mmCIF file of C-alpha atoms and ligand atoms in Angstrom:
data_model
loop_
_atom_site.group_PDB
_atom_site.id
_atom_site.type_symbol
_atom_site.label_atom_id
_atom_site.label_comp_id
_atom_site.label_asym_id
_atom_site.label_seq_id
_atom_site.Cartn_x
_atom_site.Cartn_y
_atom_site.Cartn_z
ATOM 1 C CA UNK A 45 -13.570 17.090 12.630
ATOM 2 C CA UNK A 46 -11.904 16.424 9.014
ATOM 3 C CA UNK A 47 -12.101 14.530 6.480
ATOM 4 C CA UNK A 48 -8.303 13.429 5.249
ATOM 5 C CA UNK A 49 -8.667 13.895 1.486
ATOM 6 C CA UNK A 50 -6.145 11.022 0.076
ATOM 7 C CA UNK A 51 -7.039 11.617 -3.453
ATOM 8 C CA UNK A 52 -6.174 15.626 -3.341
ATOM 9 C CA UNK A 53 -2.764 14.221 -1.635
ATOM 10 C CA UNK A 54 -1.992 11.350 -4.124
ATOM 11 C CA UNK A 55 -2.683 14.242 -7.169
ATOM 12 C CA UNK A 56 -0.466 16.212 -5.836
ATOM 13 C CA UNK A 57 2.137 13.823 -5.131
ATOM 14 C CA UNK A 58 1.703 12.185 -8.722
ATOM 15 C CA UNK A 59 2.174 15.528 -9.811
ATOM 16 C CA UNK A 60 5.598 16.015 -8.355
ATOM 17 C CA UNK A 61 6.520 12.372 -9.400
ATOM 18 C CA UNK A 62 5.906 13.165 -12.587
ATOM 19 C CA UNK A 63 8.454 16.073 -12.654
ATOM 20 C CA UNK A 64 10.764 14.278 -10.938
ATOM 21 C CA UNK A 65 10.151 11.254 -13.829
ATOM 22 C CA UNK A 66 10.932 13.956 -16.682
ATOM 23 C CA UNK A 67 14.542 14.819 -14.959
ATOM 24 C CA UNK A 68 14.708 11.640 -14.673
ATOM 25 C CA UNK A 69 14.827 10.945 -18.520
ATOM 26 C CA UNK A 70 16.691 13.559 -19.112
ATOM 27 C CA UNK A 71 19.662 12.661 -17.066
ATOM 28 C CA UNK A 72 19.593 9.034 -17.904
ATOM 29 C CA UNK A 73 17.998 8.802 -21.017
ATOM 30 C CA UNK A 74 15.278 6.647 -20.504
ATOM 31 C CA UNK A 75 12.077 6.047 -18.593
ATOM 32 C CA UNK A 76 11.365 4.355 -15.196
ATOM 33 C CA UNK A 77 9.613 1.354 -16.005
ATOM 34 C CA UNK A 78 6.999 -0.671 -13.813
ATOM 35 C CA UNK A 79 6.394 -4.054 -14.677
ATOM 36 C CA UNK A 80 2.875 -5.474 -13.376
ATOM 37 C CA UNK A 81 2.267 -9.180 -13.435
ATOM 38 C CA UNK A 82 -1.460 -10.524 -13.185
ATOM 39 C CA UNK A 83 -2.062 -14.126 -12.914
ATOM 40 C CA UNK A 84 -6.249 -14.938 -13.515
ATOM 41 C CA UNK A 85 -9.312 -13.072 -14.001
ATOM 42 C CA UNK A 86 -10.300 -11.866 -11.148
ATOM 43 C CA UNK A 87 -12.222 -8.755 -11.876
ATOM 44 C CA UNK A 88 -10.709 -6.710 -8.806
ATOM 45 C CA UNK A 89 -7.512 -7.490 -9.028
ATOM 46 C CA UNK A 90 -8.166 -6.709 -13.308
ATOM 47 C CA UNK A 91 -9.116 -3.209 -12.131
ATOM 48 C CA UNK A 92 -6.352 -2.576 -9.547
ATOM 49 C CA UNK A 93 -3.916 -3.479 -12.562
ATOM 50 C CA UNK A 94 -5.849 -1.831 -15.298
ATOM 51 C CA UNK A 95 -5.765 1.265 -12.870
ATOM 52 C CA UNK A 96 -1.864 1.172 -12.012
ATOM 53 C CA UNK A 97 -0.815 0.913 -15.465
ATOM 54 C CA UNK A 98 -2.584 3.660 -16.424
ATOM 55 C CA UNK A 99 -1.304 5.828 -13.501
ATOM 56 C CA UNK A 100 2.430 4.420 -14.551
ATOM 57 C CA UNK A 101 1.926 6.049 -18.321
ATOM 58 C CA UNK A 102 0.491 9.368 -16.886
ATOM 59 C CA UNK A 103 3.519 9.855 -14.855
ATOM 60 C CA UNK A 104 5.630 9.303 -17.437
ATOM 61 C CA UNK A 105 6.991 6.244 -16.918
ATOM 62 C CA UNK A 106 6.966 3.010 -19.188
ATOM 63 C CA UNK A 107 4.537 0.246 -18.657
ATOM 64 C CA UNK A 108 4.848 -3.559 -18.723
ATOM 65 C CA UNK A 109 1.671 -5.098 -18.317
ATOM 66 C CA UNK A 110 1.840 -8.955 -18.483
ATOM 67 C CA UNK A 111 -1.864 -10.915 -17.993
ATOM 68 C CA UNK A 112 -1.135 -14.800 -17.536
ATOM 69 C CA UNK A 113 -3.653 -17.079 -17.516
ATOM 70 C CA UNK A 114 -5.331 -18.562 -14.157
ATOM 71 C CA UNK A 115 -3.831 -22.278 -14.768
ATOM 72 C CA UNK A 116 -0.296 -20.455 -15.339
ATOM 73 C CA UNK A 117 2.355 -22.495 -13.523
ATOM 74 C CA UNK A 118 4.042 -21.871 -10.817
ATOM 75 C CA UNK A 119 7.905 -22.471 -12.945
ATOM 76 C CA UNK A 120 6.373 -20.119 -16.075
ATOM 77 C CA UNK A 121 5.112 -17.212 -13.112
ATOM 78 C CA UNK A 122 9.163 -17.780 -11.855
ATOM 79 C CA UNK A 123 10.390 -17.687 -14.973
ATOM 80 C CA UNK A 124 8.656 -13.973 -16.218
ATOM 81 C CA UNK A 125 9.784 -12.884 -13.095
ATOM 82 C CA UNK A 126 13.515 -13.822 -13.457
ATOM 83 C CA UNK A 127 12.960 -12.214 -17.013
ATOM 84 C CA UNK A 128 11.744 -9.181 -15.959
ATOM 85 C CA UNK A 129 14.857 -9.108 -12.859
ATOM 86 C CA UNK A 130 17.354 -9.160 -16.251
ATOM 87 C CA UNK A 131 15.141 -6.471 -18.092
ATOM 88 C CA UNK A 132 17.578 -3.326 -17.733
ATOM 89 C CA UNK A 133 14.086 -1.233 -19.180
ATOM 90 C CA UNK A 134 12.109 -2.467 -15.672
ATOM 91 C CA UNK A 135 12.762 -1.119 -12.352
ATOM 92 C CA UNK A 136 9.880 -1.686 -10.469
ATOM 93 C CA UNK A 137 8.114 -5.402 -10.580
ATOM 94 C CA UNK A 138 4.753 -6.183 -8.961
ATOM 95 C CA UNK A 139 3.085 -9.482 -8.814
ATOM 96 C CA UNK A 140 -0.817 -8.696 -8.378
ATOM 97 C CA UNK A 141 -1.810 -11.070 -4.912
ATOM 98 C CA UNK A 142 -3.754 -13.124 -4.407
ATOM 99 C CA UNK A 143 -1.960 -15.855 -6.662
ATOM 100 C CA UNK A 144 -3.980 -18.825 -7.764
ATOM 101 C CA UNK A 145 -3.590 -21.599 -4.601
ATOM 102 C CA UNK A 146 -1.184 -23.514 -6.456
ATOM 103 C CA UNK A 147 1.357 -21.221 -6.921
ATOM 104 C CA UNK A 148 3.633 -20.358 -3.690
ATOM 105 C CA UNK A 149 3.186 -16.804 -3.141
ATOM 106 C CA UNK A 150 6.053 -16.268 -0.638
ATOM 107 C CA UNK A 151 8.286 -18.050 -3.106
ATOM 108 C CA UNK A 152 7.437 -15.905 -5.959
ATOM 109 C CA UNK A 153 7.666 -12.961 -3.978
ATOM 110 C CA UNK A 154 11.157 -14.097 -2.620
ATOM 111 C CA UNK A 155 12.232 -14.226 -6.504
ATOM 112 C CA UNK A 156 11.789 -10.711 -7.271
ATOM 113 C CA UNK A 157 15.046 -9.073 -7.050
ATOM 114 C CA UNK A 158 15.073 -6.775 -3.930
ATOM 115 C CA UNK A 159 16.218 -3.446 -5.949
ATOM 116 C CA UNK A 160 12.694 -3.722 -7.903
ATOM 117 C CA UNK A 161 10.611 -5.344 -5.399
ATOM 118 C CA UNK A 162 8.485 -2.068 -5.372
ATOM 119 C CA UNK A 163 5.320 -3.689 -3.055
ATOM 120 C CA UNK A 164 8.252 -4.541 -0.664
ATOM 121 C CA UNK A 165 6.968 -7.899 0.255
ATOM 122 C CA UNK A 166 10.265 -9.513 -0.402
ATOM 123 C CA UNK A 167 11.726 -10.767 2.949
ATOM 124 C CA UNK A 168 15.070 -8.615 2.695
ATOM 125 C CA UNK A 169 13.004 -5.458 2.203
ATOM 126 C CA UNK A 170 10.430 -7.072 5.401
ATOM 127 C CA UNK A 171 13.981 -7.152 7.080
ATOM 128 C CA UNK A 172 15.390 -4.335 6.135
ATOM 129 C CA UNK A 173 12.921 -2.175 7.141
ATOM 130 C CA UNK A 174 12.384 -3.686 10.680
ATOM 131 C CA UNK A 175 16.402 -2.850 11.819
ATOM 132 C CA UNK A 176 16.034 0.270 10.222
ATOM 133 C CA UNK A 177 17.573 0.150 7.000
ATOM 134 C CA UNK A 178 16.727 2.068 3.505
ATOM 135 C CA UNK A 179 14.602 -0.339 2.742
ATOM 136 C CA UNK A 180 11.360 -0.509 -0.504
ATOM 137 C CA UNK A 181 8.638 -0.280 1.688
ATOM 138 C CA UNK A 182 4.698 -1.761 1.036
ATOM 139 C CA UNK A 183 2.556 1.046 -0.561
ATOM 140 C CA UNK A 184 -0.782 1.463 1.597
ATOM 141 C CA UNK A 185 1.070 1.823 5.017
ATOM 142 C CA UNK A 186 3.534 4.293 3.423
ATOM 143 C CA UNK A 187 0.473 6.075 1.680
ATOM 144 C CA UNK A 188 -0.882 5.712 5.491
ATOM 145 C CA UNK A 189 2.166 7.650 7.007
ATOM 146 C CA UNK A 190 2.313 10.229 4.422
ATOM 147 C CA UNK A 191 -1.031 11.015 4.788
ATOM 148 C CA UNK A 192 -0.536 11.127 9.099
ATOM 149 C CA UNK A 193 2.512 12.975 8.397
ATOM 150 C CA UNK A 194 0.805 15.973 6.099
ATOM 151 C CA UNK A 195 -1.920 15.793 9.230
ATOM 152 C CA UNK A 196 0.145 15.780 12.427
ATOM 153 C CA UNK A 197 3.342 16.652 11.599
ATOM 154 C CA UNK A 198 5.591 14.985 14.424
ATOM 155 C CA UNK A 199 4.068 11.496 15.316
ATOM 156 C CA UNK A 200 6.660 11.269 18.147
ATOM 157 C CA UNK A 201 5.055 9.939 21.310
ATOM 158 C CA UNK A 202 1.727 9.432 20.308
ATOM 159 C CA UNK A 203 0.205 5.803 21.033
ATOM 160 C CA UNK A 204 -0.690 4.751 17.917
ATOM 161 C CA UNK A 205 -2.896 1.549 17.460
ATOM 162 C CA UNK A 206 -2.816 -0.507 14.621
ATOM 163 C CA UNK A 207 -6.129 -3.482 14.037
ATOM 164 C CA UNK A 208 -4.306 -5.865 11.794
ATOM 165 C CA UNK A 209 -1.191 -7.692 11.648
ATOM 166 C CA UNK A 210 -0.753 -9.116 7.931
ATOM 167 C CA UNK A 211 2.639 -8.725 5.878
ATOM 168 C CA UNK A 212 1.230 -6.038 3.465
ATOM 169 C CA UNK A 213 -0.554 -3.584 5.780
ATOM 170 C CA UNK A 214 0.109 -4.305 9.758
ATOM 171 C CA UNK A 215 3.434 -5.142 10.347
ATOM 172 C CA UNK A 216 4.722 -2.574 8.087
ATOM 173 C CA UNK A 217 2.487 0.063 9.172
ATOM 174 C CA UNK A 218 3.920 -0.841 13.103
ATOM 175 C CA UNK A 219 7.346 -0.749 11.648
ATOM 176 C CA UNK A 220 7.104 2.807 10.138
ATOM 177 C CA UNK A 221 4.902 4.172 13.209
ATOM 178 C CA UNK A 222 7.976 2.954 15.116
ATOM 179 C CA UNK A 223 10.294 4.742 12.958
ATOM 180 C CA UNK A 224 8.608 7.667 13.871
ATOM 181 C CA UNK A 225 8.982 7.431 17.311
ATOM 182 C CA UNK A 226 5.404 6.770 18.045
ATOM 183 C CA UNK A 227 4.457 4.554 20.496
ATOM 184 C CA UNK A 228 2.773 1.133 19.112
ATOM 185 C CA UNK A 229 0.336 -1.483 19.744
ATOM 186 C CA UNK A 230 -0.253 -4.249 17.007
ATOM 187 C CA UNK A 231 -3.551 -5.507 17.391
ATOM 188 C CA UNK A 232 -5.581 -8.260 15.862
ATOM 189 C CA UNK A 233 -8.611 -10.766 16.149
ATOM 190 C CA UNK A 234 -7.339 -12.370 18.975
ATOM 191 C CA UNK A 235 -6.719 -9.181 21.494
ATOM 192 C CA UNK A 236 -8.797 -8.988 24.313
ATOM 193 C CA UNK A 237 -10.416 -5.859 25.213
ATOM 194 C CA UNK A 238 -9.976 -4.648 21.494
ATOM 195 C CA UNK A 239 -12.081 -1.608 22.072
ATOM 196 C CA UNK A 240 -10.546 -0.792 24.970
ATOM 197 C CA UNK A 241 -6.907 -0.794 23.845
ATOM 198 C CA UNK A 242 -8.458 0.960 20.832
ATOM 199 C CA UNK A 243 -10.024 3.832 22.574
ATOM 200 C CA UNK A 244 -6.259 4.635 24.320
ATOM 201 C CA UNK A 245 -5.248 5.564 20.732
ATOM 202 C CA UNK A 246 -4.133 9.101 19.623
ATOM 203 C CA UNK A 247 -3.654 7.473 15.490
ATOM 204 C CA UNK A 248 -6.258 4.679 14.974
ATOM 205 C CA UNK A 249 -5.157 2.575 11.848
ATOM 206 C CA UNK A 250 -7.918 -0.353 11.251
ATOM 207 C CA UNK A 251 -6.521 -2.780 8.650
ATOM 208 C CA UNK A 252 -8.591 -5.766 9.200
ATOM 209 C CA UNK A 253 -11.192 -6.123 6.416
ATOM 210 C CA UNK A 254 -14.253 -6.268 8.739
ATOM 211 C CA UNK A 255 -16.905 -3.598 7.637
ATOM 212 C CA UNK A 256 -17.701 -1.163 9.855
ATOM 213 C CA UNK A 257 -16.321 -2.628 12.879
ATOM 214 C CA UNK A 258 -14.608 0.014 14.495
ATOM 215 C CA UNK A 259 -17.739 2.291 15.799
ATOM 216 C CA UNK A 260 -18.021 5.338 17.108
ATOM 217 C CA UNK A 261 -17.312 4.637 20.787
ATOM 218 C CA UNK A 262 -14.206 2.963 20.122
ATOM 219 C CA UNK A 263 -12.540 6.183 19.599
ATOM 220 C CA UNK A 264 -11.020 8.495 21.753
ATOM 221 C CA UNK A 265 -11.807 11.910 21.091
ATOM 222 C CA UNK A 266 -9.770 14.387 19.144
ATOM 223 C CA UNK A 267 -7.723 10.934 17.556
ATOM 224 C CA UNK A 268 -6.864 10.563 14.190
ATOM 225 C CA UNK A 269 -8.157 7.415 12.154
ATOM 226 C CA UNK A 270 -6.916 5.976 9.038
ATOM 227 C CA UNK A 271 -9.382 3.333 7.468
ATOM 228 C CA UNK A 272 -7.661 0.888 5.549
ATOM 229 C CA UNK A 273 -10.708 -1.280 4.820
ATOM 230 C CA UNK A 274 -12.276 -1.791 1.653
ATOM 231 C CA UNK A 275 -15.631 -3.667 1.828
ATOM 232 C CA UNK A 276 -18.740 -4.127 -0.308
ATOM 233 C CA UNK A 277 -21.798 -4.464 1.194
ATOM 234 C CA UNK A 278 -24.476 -7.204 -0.118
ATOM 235 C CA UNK A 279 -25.916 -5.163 -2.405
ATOM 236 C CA UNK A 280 -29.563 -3.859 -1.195
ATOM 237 C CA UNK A 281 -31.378 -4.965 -4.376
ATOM 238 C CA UNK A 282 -30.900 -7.608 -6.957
ATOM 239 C CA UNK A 283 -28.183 -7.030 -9.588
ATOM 240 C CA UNK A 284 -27.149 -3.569 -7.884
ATOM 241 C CA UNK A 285 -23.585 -3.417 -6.437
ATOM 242 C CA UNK A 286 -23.310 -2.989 -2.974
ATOM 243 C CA UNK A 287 -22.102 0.154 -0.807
ATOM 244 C CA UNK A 288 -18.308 0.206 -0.585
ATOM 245 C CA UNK A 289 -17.397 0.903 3.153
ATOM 246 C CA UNK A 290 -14.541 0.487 5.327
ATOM 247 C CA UNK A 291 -13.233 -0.953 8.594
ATOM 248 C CA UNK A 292 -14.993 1.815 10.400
ATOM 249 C CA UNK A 293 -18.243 2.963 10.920
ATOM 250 C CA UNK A 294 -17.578 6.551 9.362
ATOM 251 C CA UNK A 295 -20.467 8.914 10.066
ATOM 252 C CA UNK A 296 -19.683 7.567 13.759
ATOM 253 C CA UNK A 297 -16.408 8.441 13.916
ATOM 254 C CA UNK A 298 -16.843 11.395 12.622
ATOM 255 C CA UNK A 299 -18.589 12.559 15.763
ATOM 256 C CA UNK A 300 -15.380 11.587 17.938
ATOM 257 C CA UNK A 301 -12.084 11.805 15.947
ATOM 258 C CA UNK A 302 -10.316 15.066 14.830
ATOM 259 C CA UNK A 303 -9.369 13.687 11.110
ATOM 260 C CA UNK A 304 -10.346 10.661 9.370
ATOM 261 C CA UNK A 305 -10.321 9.007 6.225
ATOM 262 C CA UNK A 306 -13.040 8.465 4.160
ATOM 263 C CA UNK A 307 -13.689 4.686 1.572
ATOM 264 C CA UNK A 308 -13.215 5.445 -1.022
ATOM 265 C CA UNK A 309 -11.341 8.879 -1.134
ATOM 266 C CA UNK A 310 -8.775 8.068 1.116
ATOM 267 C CA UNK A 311 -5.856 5.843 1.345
ATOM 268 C CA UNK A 312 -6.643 3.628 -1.796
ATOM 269 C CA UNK A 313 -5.426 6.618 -3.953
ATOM 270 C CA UNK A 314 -2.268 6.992 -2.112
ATOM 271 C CA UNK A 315 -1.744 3.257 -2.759
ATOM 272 C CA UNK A 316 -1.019 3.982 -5.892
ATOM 273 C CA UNK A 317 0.796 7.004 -5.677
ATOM 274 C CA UNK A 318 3.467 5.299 -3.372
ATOM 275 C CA UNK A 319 3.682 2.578 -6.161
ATOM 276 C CA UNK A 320 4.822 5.253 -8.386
ATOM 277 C CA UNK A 321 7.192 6.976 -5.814
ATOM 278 C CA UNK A 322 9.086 2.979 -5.042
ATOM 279 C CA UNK A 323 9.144 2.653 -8.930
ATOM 280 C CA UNK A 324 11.255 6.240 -9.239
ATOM 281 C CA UNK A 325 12.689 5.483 -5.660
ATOM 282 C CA UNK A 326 14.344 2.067 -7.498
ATOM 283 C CA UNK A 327 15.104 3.454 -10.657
ATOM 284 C CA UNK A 328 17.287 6.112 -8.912
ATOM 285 C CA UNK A 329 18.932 3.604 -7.014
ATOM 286 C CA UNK A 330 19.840 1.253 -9.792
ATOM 287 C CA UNK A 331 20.806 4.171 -11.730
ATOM 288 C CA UNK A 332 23.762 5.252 -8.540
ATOM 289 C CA UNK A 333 21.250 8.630 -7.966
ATOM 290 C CA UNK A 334 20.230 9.682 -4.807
ATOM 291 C CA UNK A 335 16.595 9.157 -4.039
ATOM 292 C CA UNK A 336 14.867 12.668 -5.199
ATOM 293 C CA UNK A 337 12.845 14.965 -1.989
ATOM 294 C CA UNK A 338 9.198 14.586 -3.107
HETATM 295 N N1 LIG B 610 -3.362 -7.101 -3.653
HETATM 296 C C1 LIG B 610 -3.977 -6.271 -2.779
HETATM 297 N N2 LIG B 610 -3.132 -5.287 -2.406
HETATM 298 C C2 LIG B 610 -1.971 -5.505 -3.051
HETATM 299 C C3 LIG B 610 -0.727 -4.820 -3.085
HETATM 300 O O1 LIG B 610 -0.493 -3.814 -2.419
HETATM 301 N N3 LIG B 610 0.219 -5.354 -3.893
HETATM 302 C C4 LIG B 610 0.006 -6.481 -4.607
HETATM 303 N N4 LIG B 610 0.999 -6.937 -5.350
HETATM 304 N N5 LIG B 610 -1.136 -7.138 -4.612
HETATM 305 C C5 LIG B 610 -2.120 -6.644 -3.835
#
């Protein structure tokens, strides 16, 4: 048994973005640039876009943070984003979700222009990927193949199982397990027999934001199981945090699968790497350059 170590991989894949930013500059002249929108306070999604700004400027690239206020409307949040889809210094735009309730996220999502919609949530990117065309394509299920990838090599033929079925993680992730020939069953809160149709996996990829539920004996042995989860437990005392865990029951699974990843450690860091590799991905596009190997 292994432990998948996603923040070794996303170093050394922000590594080789990083060179690949500097040639970058040279050839063109200027930067990459990732523009992050945050609308409100909350304090997770503060950190997630405190965190991917700062991993932006360490590769190199330029930054655009822009924090809105919570009671933002929904015609100002279109309005940035048009901006930023006529800003020749930004290739890469992300719109922090959740949005406050009364802005429509599909129709701000639908506004980014599809050359820097680097979460690939926009529905040409959605489409583009499912008929199998060079498409931007969501971050955590692409940091999810590259990590099965670097631990299996060819996915070809295995039966791979995937709990979840929302736009950012699921459908995606079923979409690129398909595009590498694996076989795959999208599952959710409504299957029947759940652990049994889980236990028939070779690649296990729980995405459902339920802590823990995917124990030990849901496993077949010798599989390899990608936790997307990230939970917090009530915290055990008063004002303490609580235990971060994922969708499975680690120290479980452990005893059954070949490889897994661990919460944290594992495919949050690649999440960000991926956002990193779209951003240079789009900049090469919009600058006529091939796509560089990384
Ligand atoms: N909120 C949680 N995950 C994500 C993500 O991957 N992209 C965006 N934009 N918001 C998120």
């Amino acid at each position: 048994m292994s432990r998948i170590d996603g923040k070794a991989a996303a170093a050394a894949l922000r590594e080789r973005i990083a060179a690949k930013v500097a040639a970058f500059r040279q050839q063109v002249g200027r930067a990459p640039g990732l523009a992050v929108v945050l609308v409100g306070e909350d304090p997770a999604s503060s950190v997630y876009v405190g965190s991917k700004g700062k991993a932006t400027i360490e590769a190199g690239m330029e930054s655009f943070t822009h924090r809105l206020n919570a009671a933002t409307s929904e015609a100002d949040l279109l309005a940035l984003v048009k901006k930023l889809n006529a800003d020749e210094r930004v290739d890469g735009i992300l719109v922090q979700l959740p949005l406050p309730a009364h802005v429509d996220e599909s129709k701000v999502l639908d506004t980014i222009d599809p050359s820097k919609d680097v979460d690939g949530f926009h529905v040409i990117n959605a489409g583009k990927l499912a008929v199998g065309q060079e498409a931007l394509v969501p971050c955590t299920p692409y940091g999810c193949i590259h990590l099965l990838k670097e631990e299996l090599g060819d996915l070809s033929g295995l039966h791979a199982v995937v709990i979840g079925r929302s736009n950012i993680v699921g459908k995606p992730m079923a979409q690129l397990l398909l595009a590498e020939n694996a076989t795959v069953t999208i599952a959710h809160s409504r299957t029947r027999n759940l652990q049994e149709i889980a236990r028939t996996a070779d690649i296990l990829v729980a995405a459902v934001g339920r802590p823990e539920m995917v124990k030990g004996d849901w496993i077949k042995p010798g599989a390899t199981v990608i936790d997307v989860g990230i939970n917090r437990l009530p915290p055990a005392e008063e004002g303490a945090r609580g235990k971060l865990v994922g969708d499975v029951a680690t120290e479980e699974a452990e005893g059954v699968a070949k490889a897994i990843t661990p919460v944290p450690g594992g495919v949050g860091p690649m999440t960000i790497a991926m956002l990193l590799a779209n951003t240079l991905r789009a900049a090469h596009a919009r600058e006529g350059l091939e796509a560089p190997e990384l």
